mmCIF file with all atom_site columns, C-alpha atoms in Angstrom:
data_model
loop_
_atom_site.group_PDB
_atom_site.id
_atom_site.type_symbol
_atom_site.label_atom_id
_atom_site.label_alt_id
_atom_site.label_comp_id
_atom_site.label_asym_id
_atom_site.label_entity_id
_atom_site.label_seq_id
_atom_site.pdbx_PDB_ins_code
_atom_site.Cartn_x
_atom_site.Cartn_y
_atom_site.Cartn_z
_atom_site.occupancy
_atom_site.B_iso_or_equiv
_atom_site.pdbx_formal_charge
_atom_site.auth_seq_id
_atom_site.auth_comp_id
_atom_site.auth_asym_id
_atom_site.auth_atom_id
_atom_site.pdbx_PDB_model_num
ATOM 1   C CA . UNK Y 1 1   ? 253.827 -53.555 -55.522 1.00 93.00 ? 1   UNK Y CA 1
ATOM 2   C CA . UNK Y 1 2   ? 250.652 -52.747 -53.283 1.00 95.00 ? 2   UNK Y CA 1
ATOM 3   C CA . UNK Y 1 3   ? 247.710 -53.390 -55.398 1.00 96.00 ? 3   UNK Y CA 1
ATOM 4   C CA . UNK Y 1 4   ? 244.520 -50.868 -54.405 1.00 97.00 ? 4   UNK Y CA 1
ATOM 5   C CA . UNK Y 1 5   ? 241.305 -52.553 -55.620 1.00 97.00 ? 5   UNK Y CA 1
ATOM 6   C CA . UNK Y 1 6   ? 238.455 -49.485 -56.332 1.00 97.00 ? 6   UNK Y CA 1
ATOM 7   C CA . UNK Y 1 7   ? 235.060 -50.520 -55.898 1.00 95.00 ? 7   UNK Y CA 1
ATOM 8   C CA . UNK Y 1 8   ? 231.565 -49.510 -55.392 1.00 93.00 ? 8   UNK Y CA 1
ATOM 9   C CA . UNK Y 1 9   ? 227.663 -49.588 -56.587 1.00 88.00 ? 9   UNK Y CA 1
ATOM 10  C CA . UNK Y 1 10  ? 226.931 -48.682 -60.226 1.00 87.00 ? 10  UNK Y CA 1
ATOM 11  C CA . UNK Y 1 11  ? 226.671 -44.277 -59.884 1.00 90.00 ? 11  UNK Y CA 1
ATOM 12  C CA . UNK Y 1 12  ? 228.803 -44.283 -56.686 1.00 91.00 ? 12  UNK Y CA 1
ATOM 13  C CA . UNK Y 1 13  ? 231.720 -42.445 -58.166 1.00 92.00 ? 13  UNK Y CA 1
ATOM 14  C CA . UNK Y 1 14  ? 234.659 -45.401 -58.712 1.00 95.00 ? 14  UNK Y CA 1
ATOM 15  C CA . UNK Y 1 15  ? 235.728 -43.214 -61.885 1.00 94.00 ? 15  UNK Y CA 1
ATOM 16  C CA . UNK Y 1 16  ? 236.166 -40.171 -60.004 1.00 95.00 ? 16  UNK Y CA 1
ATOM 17  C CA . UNK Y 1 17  ? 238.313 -41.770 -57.682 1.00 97.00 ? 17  UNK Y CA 1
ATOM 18  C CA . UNK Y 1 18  ? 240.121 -43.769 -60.036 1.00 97.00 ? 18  UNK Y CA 1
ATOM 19  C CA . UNK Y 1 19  ? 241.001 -40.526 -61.553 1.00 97.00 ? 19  UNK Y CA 1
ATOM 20  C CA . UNK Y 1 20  ? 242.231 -38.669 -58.581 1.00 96.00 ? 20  UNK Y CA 1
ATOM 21  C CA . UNK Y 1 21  ? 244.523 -41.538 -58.148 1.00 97.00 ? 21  UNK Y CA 1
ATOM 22  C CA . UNK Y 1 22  ? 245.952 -41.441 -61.615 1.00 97.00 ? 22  UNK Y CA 1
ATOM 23  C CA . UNK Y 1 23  ? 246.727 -37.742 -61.412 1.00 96.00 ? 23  UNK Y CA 1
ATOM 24  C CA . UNK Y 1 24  ? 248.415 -38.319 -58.266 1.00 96.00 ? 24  UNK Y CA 1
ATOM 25  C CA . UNK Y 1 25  ? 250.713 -40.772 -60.217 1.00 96.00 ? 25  UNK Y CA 1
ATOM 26  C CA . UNK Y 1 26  ? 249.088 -44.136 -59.575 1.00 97.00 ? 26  UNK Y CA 1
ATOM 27  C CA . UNK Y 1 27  ? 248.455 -46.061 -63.167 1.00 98.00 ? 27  UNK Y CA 1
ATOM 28  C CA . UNK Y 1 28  ? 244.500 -47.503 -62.607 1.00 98.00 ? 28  UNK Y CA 1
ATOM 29  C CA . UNK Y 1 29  ? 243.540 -50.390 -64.708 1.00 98.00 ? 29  UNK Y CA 1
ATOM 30  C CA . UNK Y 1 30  ? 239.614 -50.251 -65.325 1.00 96.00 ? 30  UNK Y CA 1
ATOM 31  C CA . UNK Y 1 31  ? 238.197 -53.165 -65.496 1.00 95.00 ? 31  UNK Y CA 1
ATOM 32  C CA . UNK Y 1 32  ? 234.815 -52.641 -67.158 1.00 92.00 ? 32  UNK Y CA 1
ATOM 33  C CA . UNK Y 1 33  ? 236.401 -50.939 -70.022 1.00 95.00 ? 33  UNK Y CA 1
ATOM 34  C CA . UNK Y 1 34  ? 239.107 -54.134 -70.157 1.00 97.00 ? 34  UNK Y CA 1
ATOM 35  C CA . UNK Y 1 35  ? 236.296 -56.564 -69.921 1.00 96.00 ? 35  UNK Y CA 1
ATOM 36  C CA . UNK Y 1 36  ? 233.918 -54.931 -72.618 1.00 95.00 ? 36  UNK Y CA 1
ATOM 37  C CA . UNK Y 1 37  ? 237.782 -54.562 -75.191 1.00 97.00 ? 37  UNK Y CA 1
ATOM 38  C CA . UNK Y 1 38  ? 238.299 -58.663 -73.769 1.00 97.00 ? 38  UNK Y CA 1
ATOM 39  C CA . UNK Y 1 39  ? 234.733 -59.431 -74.927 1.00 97.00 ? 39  UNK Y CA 1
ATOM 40  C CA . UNK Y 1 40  ? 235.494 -58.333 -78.680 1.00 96.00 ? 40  UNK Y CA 1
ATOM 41  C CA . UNK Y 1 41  ? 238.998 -58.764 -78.980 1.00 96.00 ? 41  UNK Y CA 1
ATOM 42  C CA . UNK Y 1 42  ? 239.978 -62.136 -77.186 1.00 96.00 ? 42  UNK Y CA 1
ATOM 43  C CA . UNK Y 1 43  ? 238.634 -64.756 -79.359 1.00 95.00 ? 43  UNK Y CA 1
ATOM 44  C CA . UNK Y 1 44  ? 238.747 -67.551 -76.582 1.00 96.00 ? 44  UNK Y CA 1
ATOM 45  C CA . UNK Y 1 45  ? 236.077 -65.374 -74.550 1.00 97.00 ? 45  UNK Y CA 1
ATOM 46  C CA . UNK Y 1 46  ? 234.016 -64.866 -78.142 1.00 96.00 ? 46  UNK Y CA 1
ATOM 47  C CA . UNK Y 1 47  ? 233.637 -68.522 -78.918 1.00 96.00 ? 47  UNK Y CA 1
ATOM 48  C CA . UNK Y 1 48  ? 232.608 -68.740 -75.384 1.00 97.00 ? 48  UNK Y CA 1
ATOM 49  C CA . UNK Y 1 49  ? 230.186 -66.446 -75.065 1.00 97.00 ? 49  UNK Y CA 1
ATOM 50  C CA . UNK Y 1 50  ? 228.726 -67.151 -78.722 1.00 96.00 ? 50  UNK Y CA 1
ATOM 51  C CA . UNK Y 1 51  ? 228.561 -70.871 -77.073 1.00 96.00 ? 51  UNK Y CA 1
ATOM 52  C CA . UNK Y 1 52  ? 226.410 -69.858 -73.945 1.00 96.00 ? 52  UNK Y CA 1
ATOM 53  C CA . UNK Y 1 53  ? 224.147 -67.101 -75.511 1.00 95.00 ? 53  UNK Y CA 1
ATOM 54  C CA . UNK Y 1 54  ? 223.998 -67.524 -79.516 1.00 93.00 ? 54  UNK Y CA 1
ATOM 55  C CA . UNK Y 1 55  ? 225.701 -65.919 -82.390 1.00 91.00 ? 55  UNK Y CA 1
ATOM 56  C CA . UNK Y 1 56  ? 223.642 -63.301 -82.345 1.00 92.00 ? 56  UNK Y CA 1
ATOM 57  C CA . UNK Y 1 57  ? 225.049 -61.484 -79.089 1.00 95.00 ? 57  UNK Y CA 1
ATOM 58  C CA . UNK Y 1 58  ? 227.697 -60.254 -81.724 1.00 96.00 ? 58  UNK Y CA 1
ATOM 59  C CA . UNK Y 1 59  ? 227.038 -57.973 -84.478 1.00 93.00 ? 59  UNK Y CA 1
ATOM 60  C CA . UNK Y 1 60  ? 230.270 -58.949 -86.759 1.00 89.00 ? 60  UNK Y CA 1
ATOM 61  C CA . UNK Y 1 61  ? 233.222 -57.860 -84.547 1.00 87.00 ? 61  UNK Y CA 1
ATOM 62  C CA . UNK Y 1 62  ? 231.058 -55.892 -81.705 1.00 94.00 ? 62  UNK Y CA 1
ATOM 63  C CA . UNK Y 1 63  ? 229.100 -57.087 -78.436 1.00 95.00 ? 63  UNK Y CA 1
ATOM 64  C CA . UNK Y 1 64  ? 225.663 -56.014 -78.385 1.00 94.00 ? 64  UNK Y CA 1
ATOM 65  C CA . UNK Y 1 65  ? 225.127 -55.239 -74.966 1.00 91.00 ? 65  UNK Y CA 1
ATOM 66  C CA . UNK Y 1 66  ? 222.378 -54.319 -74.323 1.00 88.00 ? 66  UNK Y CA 1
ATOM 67  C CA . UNK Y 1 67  ? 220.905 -57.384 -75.742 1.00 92.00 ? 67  UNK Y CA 1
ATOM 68  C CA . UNK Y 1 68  ? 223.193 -59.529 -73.570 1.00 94.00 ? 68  UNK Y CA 1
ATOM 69  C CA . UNK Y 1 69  ? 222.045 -57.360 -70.757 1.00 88.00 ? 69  UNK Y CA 1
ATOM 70  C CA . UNK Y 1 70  ? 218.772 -58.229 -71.746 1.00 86.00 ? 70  UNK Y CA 1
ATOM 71  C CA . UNK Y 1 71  ? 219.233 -61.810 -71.790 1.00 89.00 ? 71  UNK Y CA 1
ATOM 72  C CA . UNK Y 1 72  ? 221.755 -62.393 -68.419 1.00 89.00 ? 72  UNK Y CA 1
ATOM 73  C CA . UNK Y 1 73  ? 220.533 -59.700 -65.723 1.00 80.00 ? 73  UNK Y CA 1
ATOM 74  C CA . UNK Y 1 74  ? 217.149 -61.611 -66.149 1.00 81.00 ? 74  UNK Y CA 1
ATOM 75  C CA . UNK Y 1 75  ? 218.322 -65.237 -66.181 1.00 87.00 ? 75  UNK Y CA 1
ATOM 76  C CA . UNK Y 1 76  ? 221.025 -65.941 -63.051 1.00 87.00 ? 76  UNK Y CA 1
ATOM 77  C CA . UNK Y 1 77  ? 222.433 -69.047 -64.045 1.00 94.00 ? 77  UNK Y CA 1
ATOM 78  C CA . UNK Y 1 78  ? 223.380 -67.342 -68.000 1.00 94.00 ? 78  UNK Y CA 1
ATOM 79  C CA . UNK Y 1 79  ? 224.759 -64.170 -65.670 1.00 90.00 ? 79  UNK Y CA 1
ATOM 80  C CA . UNK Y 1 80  ? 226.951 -66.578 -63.718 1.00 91.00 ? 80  UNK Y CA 1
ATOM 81  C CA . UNK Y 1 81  ? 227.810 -68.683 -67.084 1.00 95.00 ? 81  UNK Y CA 1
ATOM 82  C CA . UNK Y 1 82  ? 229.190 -64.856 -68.112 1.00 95.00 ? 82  UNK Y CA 1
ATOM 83  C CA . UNK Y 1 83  ? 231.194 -63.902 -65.675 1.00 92.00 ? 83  UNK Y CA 1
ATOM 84  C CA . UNK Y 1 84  ? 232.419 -67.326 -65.367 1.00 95.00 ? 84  UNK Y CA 1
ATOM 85  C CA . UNK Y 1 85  ? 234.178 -66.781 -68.634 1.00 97.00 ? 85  UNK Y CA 1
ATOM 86  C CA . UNK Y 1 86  ? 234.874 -62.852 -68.319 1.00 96.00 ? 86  UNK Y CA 1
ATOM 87  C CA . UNK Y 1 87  ? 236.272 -62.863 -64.626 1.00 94.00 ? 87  UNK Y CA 1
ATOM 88  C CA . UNK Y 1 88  ? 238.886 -64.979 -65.338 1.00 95.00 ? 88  UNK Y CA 1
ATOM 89  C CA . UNK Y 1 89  ? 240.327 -63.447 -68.602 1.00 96.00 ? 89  UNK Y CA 1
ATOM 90  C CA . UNK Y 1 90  ? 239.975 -60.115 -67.136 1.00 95.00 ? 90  UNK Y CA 1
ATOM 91  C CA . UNK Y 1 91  ? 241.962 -61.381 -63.735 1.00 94.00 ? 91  UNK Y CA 1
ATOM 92  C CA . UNK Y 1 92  ? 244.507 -63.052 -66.116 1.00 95.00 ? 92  UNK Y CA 1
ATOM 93  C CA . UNK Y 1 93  ? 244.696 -59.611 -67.923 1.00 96.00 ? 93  UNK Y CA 1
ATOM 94  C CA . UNK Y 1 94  ? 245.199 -57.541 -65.019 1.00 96.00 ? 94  UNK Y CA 1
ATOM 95  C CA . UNK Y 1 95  ? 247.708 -59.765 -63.953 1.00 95.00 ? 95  UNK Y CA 1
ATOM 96  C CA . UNK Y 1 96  ? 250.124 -59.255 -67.242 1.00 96.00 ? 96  UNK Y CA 1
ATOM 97  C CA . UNK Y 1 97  ? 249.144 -55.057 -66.514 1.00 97.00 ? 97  UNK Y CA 1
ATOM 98  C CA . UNK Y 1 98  ? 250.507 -55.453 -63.248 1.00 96.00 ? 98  UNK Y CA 1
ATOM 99  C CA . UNK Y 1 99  ? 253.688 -56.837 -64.647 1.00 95.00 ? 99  UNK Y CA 1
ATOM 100 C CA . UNK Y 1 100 ? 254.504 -53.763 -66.956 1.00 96.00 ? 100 UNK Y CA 1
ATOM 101 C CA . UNK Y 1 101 ? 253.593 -51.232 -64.424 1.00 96.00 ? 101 UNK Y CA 1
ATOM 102 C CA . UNK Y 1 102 ? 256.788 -49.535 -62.960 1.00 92.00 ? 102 UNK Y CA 1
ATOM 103 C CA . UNK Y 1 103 ? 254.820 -48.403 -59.582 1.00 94.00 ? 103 UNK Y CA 1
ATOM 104 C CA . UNK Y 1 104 ? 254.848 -49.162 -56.030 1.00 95.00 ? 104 UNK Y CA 1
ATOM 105 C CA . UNK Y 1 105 ? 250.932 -48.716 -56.275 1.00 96.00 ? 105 UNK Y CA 1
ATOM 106 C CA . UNK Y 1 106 ? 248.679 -49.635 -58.697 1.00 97.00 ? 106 UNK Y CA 1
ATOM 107 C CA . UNK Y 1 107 ? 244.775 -49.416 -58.553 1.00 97.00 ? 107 UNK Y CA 1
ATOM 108 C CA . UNK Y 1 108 ? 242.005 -51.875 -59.948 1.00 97.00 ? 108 UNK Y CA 1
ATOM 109 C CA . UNK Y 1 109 ? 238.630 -50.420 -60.199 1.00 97.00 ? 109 UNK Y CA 1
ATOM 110 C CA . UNK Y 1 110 ? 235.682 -52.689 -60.336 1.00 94.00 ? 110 UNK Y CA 1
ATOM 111 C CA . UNK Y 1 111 ? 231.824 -52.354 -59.629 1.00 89.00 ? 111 UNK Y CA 1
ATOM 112 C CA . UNK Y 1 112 ? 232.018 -56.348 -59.076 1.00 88.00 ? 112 UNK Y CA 1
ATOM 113 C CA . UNK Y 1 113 ? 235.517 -56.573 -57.094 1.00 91.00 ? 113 UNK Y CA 1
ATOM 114 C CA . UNK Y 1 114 ? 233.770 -58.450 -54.441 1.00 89.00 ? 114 UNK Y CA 1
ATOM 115 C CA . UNK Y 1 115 ? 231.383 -60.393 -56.348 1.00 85.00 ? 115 UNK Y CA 1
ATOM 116 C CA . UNK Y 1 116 ? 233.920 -61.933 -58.421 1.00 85.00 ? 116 UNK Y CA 1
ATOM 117 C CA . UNK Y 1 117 ? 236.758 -62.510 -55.946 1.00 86.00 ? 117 UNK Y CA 1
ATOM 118 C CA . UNK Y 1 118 ? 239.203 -60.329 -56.986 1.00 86.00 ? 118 UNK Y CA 1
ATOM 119 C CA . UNK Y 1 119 ? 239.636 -58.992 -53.898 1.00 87.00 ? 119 UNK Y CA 1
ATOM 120 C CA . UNK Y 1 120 ? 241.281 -62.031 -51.885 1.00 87.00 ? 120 UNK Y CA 1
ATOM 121 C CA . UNK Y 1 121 ? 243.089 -62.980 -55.882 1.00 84.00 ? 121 UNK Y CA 1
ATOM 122 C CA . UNK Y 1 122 ? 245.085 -60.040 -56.513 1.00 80.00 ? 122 UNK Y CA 1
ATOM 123 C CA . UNK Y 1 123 ? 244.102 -56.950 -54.104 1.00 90.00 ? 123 UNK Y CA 1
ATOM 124 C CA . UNK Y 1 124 ? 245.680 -56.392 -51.348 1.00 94.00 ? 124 UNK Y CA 1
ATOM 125 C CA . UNK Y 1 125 ? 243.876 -53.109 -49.680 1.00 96.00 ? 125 UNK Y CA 1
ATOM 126 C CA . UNK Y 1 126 ? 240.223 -52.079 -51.152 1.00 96.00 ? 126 UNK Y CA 1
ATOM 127 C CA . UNK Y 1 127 ? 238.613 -48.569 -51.379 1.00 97.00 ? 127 UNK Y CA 1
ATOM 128 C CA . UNK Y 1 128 ? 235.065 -48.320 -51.015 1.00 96.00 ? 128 UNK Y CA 1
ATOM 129 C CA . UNK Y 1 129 ? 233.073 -45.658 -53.076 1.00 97.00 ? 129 UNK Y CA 1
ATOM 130 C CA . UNK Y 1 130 ? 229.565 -44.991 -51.140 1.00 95.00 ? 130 UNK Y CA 1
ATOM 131 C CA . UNK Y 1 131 ? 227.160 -42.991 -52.269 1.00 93.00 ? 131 UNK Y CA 1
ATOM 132 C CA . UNK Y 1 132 ? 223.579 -43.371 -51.167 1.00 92.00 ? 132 UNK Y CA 1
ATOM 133 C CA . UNK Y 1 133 ? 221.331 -45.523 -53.785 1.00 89.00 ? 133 UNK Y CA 1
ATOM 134 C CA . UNK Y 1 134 ? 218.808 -42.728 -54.098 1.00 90.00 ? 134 UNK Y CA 1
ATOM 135 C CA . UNK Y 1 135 ? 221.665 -40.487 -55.485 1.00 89.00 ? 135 UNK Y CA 1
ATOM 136 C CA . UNK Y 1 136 ? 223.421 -43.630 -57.409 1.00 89.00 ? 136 UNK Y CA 1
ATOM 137 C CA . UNK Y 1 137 ? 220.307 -44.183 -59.367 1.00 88.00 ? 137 UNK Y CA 1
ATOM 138 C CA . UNK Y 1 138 ? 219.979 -40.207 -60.110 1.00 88.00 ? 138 UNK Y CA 1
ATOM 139 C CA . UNK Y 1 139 ? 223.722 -40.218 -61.391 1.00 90.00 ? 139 UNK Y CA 1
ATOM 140 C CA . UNK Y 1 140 ? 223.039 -43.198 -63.663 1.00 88.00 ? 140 UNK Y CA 1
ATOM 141 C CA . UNK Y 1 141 ? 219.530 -42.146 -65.373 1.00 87.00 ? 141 UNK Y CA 1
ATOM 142 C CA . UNK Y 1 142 ? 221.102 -38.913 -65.880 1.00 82.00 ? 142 UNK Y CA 1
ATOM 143 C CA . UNK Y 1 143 ? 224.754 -40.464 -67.344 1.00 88.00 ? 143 UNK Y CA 1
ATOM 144 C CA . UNK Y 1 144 ? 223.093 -42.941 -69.144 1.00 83.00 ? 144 UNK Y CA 1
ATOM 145 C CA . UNK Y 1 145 ? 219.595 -41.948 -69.506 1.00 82.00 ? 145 UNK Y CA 1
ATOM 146 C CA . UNK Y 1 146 ? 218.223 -45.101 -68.451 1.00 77.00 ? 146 UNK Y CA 1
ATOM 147 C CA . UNK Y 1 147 ? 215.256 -46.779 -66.961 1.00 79.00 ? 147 UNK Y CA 1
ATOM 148 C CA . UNK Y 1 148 ? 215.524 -46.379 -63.536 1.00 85.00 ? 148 UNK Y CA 1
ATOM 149 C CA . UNK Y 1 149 ? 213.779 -50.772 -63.153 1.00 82.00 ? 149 UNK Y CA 1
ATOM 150 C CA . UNK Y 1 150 ? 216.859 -51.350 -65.255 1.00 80.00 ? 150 UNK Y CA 1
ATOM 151 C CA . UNK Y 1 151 ? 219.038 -49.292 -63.168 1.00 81.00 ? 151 UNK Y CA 1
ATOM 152 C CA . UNK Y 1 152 ? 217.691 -51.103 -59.674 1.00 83.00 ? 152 UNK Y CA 1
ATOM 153 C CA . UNK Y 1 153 ? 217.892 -54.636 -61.632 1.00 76.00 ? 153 UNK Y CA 1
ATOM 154 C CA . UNK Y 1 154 ? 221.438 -54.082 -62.241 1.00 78.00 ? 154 UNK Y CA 1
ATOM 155 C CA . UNK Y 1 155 ? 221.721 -52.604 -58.753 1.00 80.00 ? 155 UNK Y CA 1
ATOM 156 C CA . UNK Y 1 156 ? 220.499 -56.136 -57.636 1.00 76.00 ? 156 UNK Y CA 1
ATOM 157 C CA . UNK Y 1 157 ? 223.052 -58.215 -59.088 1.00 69.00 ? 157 UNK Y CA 1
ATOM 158 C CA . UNK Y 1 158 ? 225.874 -56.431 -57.177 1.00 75.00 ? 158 UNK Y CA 1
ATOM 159 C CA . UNK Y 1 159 ? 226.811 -57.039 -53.319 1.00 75.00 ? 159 UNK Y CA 1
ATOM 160 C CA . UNK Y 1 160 ? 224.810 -54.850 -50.938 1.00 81.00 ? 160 UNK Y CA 1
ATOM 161 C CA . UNK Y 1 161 ? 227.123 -51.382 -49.167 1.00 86.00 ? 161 UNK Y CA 1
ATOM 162 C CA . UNK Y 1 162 ? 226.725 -52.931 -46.053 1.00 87.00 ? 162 UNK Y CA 1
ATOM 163 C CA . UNK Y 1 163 ? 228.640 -55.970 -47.191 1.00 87.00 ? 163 UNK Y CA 1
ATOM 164 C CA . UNK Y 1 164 ? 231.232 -53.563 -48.518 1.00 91.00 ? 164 UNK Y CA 1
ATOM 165 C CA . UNK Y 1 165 ? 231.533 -51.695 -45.730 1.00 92.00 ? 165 UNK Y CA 1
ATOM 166 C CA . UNK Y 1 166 ? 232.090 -54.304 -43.558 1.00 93.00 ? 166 UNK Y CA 1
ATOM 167 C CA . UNK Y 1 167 ? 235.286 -55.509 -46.122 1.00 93.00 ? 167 UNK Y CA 1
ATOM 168 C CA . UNK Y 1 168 ? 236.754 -52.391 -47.236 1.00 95.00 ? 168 UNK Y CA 1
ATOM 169 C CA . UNK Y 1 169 ? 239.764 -51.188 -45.692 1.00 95.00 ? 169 UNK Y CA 1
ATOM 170 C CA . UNK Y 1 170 ? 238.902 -47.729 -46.920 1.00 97.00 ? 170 UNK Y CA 1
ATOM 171 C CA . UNK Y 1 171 ? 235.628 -45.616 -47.406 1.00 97.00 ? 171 UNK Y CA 1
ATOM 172 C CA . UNK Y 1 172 ? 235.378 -42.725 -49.623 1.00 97.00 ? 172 UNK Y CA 1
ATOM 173 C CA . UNK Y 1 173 ? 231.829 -40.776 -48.994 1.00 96.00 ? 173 UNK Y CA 1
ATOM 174 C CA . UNK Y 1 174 ? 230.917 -39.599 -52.296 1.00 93.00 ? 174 UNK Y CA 1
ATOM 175 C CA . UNK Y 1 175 ? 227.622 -37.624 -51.444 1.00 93.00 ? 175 UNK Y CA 1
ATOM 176 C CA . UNK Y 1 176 ? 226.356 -34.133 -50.106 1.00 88.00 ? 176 UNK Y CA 1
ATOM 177 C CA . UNK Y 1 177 ? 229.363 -32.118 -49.126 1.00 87.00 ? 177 UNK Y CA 1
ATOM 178 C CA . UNK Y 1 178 ? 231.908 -34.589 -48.578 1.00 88.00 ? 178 UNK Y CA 1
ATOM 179 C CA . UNK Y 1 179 ? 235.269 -33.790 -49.729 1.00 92.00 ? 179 UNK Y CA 1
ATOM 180 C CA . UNK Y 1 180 ? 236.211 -36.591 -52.097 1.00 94.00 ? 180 UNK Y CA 1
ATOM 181 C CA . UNK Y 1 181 ? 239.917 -34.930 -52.417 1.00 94.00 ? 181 UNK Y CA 1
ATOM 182 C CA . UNK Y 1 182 ? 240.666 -34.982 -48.951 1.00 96.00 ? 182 UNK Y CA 1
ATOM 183 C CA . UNK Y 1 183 ? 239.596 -38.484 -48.838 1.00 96.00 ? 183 UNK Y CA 1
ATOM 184 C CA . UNK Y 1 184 ? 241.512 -39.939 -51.457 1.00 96.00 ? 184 UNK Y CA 1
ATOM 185 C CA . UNK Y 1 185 ? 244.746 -37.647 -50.277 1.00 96.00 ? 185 UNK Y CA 1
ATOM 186 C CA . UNK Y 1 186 ? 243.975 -38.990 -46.241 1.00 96.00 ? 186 UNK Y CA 1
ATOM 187 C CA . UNK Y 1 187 ? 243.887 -42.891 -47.965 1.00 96.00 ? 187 UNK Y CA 1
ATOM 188 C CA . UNK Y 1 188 ? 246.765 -42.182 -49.624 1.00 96.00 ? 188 UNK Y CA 1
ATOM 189 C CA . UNK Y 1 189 ? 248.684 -40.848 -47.196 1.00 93.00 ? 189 UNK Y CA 1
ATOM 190 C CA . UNK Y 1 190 ? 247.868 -44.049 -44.893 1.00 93.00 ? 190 UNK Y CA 1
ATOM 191 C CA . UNK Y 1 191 ? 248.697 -46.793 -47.845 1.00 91.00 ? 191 UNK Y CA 1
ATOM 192 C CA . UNK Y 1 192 ? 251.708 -45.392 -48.313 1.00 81.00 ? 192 UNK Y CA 1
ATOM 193 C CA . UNK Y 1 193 ? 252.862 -45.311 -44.571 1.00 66.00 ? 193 UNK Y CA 1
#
């Protein structure tokens, strides 16, 4: 099984992608949506996190996140303490998916594949998502209507493009009038060869 990790900036279009892929037949495992499910439903990671930020991160059963944003994209070393609980159970995670899967290809998609290591773990070819950061930010005040000093903080906690660029074995241009279906269909064509 070839394992296609998905990554890019916050706004740069790793959904899109990811869902081109699973139309074409290849099962995507999302991590951010498995991580935010792992926060709330795994009660190792709970305890954990209650541990390192207080109680009051939870509301009963759900994750306020915005007030853990609040508290770890402003304080590194509570950020790191985070992921140093999250990243695992969500590797550990996509491991078991990988085991039920009945495909030759599976995809990971992950803002943070690099940051977090998955990449040399359990990836063995990675897709990079570009889009410009002027036209990342735009795409996430508008999906999210956020601050755009929120927006760049969180911007600031991921790896820069040109670090990305330099790793990924793939780069899909998701800006102006670039063809993102011709550039999934052209990466597909040359992971499956």
């Amino acid at each position: 099984m070839l394992r296609l990790g998905i990554t890019g900036g916050i706004g740069s279009g790793k959904s899109v992608v990811s869902k081109m892929l699973t139309v074409l037949g290849i099962p995507v495992y999302d991590s951010d949506s498995r991580a935010k499910w792992i926060q709330e439903n795994d009660a190792d990671v709970r305890k954990a996190i209650t541990d390192l930020l207080g109680e009051d991160v939870y509301e009963g059963t759900r994750l306020n996140r915005k007030k853990m944003a609040s508290i770890i994209f402003s304080d590194a070393a509570l950020l790191a303490g985070v992921n140093d609980i999250v990243h695992p159970a969500v590797e550990k995670d996509f491991n078991r998916w990988c085991e039920e899967q009945k495909k030759e290809i599976v995809g990971l998609e992950s803002a943070i594949l690099y940051e977090c290591g998955l990449d040399k773990k359990c990836i063995d070819k990675v897709c990079l998502v570009y889009a410009p950061i002027e036209t990342r930010i735009e795409r996430v005040a508008l999906r999210d209507s956020a601050n755009i000093e929120d927006i760049r903080r969180r911007m600031a906690n991921q790896a820069s493009d040109d670090d990305k660029i330099k790793k990924a074995d793939f780069i899909v241009n998701n800006f102006s009038n670039h063809s993102v279906i011709c550039q999934v269909l052209e990466m597909m064509n040359k992971v499956r060869v």
